[in-house]
Tab-separated table of C-alpha atoms in Angstrom:
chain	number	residue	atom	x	y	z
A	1356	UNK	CA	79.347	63.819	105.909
A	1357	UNK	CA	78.108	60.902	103.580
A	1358	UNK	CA	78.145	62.854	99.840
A	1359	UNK	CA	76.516	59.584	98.370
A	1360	UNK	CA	73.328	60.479	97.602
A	1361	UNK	CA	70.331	57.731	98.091
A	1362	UNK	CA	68.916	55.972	94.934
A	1363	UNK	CA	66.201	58.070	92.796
A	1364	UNK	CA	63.240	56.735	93.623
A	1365	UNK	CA	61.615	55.341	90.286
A	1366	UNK	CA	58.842	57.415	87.794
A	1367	UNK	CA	55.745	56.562	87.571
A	1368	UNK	CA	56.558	55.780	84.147
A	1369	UNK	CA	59.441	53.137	85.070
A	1370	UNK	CA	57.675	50.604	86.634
A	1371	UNK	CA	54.759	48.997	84.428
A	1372	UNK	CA	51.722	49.312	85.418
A	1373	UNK	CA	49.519	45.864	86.871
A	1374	UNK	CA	47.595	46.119	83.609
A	1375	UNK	CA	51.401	46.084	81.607
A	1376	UNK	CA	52.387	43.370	83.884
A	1377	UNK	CA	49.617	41.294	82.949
A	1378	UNK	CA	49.957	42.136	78.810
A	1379	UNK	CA	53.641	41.634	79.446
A	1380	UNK	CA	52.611	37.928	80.819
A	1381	UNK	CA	50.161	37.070	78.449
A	1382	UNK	CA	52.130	37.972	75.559
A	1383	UNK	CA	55.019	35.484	76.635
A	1384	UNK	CA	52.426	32.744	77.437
A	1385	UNK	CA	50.603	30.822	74.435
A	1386	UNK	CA	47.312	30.367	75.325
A	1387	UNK	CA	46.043	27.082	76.887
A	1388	UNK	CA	45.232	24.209	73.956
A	1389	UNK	CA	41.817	24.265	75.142
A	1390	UNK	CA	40.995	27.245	74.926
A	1391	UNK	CA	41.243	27.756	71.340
A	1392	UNK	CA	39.789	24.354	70.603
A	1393	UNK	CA	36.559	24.473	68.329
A	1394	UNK	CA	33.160	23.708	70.013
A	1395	UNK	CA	30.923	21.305	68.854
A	1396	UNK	CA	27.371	20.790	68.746
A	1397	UNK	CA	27.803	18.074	71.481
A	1398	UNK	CA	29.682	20.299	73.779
A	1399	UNK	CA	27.225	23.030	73.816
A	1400	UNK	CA	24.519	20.530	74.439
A	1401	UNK	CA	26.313	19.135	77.753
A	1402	UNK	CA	27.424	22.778	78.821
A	1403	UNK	CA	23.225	23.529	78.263
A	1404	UNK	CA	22.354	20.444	80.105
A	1405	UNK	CA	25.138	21.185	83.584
A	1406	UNK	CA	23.062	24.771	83.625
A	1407	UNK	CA	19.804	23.081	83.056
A	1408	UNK	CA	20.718	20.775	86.114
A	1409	UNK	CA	22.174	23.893	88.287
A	1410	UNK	CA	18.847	25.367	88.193
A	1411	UNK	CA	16.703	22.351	88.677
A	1412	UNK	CA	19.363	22.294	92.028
A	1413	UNK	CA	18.622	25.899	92.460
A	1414	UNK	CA	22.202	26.985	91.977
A	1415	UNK	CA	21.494	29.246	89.151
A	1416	UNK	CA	18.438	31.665	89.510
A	1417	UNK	CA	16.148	31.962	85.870
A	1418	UNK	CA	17.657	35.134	85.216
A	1419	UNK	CA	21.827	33.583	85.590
A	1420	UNK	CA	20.233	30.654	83.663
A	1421	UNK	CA	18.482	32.771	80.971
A	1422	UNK	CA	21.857	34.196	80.322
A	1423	UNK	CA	24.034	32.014	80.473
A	1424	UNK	CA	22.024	29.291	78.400
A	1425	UNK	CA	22.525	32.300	75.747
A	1426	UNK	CA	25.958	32.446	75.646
A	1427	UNK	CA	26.305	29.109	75.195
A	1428	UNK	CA	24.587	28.916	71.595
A	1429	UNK	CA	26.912	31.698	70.513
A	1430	UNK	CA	30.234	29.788	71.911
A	1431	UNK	CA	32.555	28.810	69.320
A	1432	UNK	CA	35.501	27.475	71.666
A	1433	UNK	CA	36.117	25.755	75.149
A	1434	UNK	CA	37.587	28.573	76.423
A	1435	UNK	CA	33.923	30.331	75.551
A	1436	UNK	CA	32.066	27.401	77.707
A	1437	UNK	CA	34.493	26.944	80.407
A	1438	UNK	CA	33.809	30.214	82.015
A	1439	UNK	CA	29.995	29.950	82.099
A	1440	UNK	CA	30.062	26.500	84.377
A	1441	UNK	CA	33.397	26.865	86.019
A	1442	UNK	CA	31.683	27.791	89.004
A	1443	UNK	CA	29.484	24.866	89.337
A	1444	UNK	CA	29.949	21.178	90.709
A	1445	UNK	CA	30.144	19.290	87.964
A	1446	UNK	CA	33.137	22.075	86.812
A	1447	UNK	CA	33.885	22.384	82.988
A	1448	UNK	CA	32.502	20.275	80.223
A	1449	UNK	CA	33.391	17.100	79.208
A	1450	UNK	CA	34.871	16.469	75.967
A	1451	UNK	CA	34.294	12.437	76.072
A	1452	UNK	CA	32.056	11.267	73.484
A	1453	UNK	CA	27.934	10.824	74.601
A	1454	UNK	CA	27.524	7.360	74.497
A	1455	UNK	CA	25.259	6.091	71.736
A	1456	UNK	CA	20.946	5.727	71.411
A	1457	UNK	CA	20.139	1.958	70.909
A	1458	UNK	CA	18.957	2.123	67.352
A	1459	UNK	CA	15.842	-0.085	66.398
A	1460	UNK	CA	17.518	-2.612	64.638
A	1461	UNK	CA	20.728	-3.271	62.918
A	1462	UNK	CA	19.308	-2.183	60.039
A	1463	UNK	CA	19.195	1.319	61.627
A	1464	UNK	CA	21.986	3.497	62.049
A	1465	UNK	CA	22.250	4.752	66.230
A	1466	UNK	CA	21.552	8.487	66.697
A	1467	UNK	CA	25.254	9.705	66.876
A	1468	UNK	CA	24.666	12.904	65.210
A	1469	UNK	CA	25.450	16.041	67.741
A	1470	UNK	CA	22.273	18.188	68.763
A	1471	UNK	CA	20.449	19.980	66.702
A	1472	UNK	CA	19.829	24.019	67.805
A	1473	UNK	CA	16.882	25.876	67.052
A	1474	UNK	CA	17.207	29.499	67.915
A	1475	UNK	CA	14.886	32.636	67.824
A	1476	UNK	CA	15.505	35.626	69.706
A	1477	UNK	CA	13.378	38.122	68.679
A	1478	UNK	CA	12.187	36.062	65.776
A	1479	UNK	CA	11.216	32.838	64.902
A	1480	UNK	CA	12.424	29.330	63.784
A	1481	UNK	CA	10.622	26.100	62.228
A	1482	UNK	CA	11.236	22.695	61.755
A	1483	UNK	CA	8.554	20.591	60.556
A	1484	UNK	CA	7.802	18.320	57.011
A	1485	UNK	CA	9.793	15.472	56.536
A	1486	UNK	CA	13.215	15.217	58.562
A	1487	UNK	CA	15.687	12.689	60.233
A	1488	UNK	CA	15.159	13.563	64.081
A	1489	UNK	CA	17.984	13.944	65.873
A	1490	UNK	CA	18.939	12.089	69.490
A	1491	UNK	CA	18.832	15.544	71.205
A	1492	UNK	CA	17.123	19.253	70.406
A	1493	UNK	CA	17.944	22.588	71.758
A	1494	UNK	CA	14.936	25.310	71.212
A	1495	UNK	CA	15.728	28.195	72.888
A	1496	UNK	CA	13.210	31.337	72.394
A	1497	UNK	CA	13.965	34.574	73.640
A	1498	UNK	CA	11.157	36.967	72.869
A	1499	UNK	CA	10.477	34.870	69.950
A	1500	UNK	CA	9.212	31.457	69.260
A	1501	UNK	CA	10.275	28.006	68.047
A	1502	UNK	CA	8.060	25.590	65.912
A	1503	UNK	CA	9.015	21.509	66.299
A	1504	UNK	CA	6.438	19.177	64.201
A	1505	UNK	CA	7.400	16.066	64.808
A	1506	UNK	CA	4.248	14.816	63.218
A	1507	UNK	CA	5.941	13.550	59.848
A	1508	UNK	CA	9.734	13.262	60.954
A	1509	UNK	CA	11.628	10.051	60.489
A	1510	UNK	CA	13.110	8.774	64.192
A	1511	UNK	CA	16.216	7.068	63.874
A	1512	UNK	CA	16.615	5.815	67.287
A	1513	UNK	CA	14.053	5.026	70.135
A	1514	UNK	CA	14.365	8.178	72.295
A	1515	UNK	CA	14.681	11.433	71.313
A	1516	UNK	CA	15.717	14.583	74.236
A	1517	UNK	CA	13.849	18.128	73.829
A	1518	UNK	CA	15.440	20.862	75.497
A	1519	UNK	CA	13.028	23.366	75.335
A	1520	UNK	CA	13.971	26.993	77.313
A	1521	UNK	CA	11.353	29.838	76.725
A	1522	UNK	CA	12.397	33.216	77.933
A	1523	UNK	CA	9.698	35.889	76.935
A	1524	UNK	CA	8.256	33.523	74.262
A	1525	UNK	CA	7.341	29.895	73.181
A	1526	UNK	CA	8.391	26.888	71.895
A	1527	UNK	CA	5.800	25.163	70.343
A	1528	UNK	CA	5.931	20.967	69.750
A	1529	UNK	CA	3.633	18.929	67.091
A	1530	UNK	CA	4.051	15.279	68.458
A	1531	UNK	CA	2.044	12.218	66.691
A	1532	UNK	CA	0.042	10.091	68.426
A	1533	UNK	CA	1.573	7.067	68.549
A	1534	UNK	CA	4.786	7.739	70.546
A	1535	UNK	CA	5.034	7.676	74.189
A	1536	UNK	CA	6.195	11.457	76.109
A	1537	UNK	CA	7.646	12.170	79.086
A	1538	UNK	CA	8.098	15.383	80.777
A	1539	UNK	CA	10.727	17.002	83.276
A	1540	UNK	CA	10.681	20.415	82.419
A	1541	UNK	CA	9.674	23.384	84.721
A	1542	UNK	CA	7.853	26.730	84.609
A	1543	UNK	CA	8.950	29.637	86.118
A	1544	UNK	CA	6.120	32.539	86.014
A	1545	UNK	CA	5.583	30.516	82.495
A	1546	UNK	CA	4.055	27.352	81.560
A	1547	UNK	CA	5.495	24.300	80.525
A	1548	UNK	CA	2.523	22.093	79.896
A	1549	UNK	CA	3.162	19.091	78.316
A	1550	UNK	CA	0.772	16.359	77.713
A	1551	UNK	CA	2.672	12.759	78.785
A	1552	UNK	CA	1.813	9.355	78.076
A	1553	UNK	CA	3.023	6.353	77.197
A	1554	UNK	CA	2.080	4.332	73.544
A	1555	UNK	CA	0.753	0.314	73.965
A	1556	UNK	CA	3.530	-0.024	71.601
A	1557	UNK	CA	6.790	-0.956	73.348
A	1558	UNK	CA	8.978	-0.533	70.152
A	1559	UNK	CA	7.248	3.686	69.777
A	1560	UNK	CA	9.461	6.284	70.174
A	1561	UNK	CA	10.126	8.038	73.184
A	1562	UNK	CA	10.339	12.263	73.622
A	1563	UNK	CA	11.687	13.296	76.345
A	1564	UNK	CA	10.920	17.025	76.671
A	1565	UNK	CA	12.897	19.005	79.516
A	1566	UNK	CA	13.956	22.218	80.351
A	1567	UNK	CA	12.377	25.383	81.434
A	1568	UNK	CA	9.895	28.533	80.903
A	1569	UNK	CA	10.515	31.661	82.240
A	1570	UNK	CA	7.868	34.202	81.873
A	1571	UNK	CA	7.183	32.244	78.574
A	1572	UNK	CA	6.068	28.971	77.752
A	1573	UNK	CA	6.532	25.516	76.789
A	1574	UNK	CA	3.902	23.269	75.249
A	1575	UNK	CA	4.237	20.007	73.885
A	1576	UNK	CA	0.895	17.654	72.624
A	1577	UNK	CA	-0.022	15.422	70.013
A	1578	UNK	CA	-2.228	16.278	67.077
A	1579	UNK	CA	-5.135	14.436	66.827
A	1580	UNK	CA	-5.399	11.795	63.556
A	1581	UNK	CA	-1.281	12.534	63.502
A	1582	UNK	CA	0.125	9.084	63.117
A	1583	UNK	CA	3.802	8.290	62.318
A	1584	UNK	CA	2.842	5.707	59.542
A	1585	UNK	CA	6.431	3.893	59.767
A	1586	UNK	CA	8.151	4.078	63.110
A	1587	UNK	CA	11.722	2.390	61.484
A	1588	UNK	CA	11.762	4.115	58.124
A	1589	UNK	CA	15.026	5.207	56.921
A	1590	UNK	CA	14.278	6.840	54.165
């Protein structure tokens, strides 16, 4: 007769649990250089611009986009953006540099500022009187609304990029006359009306106004007698 006896099977409490395991190997793994690193102004505006081009593809419906476009004004790190586009084609994104706006003259510094954001959610937020206009905008309005008068602003480079999203509220753009506009935004049970048309003047600025309404809405037109009354000032 064999007196061994077999092996105690092991407690419950011996063997760490899958949550443990995974503590266990996250505590003995620093965490990836990228996903600590900072977030700029720049990355959030090509993060906004992959998701505005997912649901232009119809990859993202308004509601993923709604949400997701969120998140990505309140990301402070790559390891914040990478998640909300790691599912898409174009993957996570880039950290290259945007490449510059043609300035005017060489008397004018290029646009290499990062975006500017204008946020209101459940609120509002301005920006009008007399300001250097940056290459790109972000106004995103979630039950809320977002003021951009453009009518006495100082352009520092030829073309300037609106991304305008409206979710449950407006966003709301003063332009001059004398620039040219072009449109490729989109409504979705909103409006996105945008007057476009292009200035005799070959040396105007250009506003490009993009991006989408949903169940809100988007409107972009020039104020009549408005007139930027020097297109190169730098001052």
């Amino acid at each position: 007769m064999d007196k061994s006896s077999p092996s105690p099977s092991p407690s419950p409490s011996s063997s760490p649990s899958p949550e443990e395991r995974v503590s266990l190997t996250k505590a003995g793994t620093a965490p990836a250089a990228g996903a600590v690193l900072r977030a700029s102004d720049a990355d959030r505006d090509r993060t906004a611009e992959i998701l505005r081009e997912a649901l232009a593809e119809g990859r993202l419906t308004a509601e993923e986009h709604a949400e997701r476009i969120g998140a990505v004004y309140e990301a402070r790190t790559h390891g914040e953006l990478e998640p909300l586009v790691h599912d898409l084609p174009t993957g996570r994104p880039s950290a290259a540099e945007a490449a510059p706006v043609r300035p005017y003259d060489a008397s004018v510094r290029p646009g290499m500022s990062a975006a500017e954001n204008l946020v209101a959610v459940f609120g509002g937020a301005t920006r009008k009187g007399r300001w250097r206009v940056r290459p790109r905008m972000n106004a995103f309005a979630l039950f809320g609304g977002v003021e951009i008068d453009l009518t006495e602003a100082v352009f520092e480079q030829r073309e300037v990029v609106i991304n305008a999203c409206a979710v449950f509220g407006g966003v709301d753009i003063k332009l001059p006359e004398n620039i040219s506009v072009r449109c490729t935004g989109t409504g979705v049970f909103g409006g996105f009306d945008v007057k476009a048309g292009k200035d005799p003047d070959p040396e105007a600025p250009v506003v490009v106004v993009t991006g989408f309404a949903f169940f809100g809405g988007v409107e972009a037109r020039p104020r009549r007698g408005k007139r930027l009354k020097d297109l190169r000032a730098a001052n």
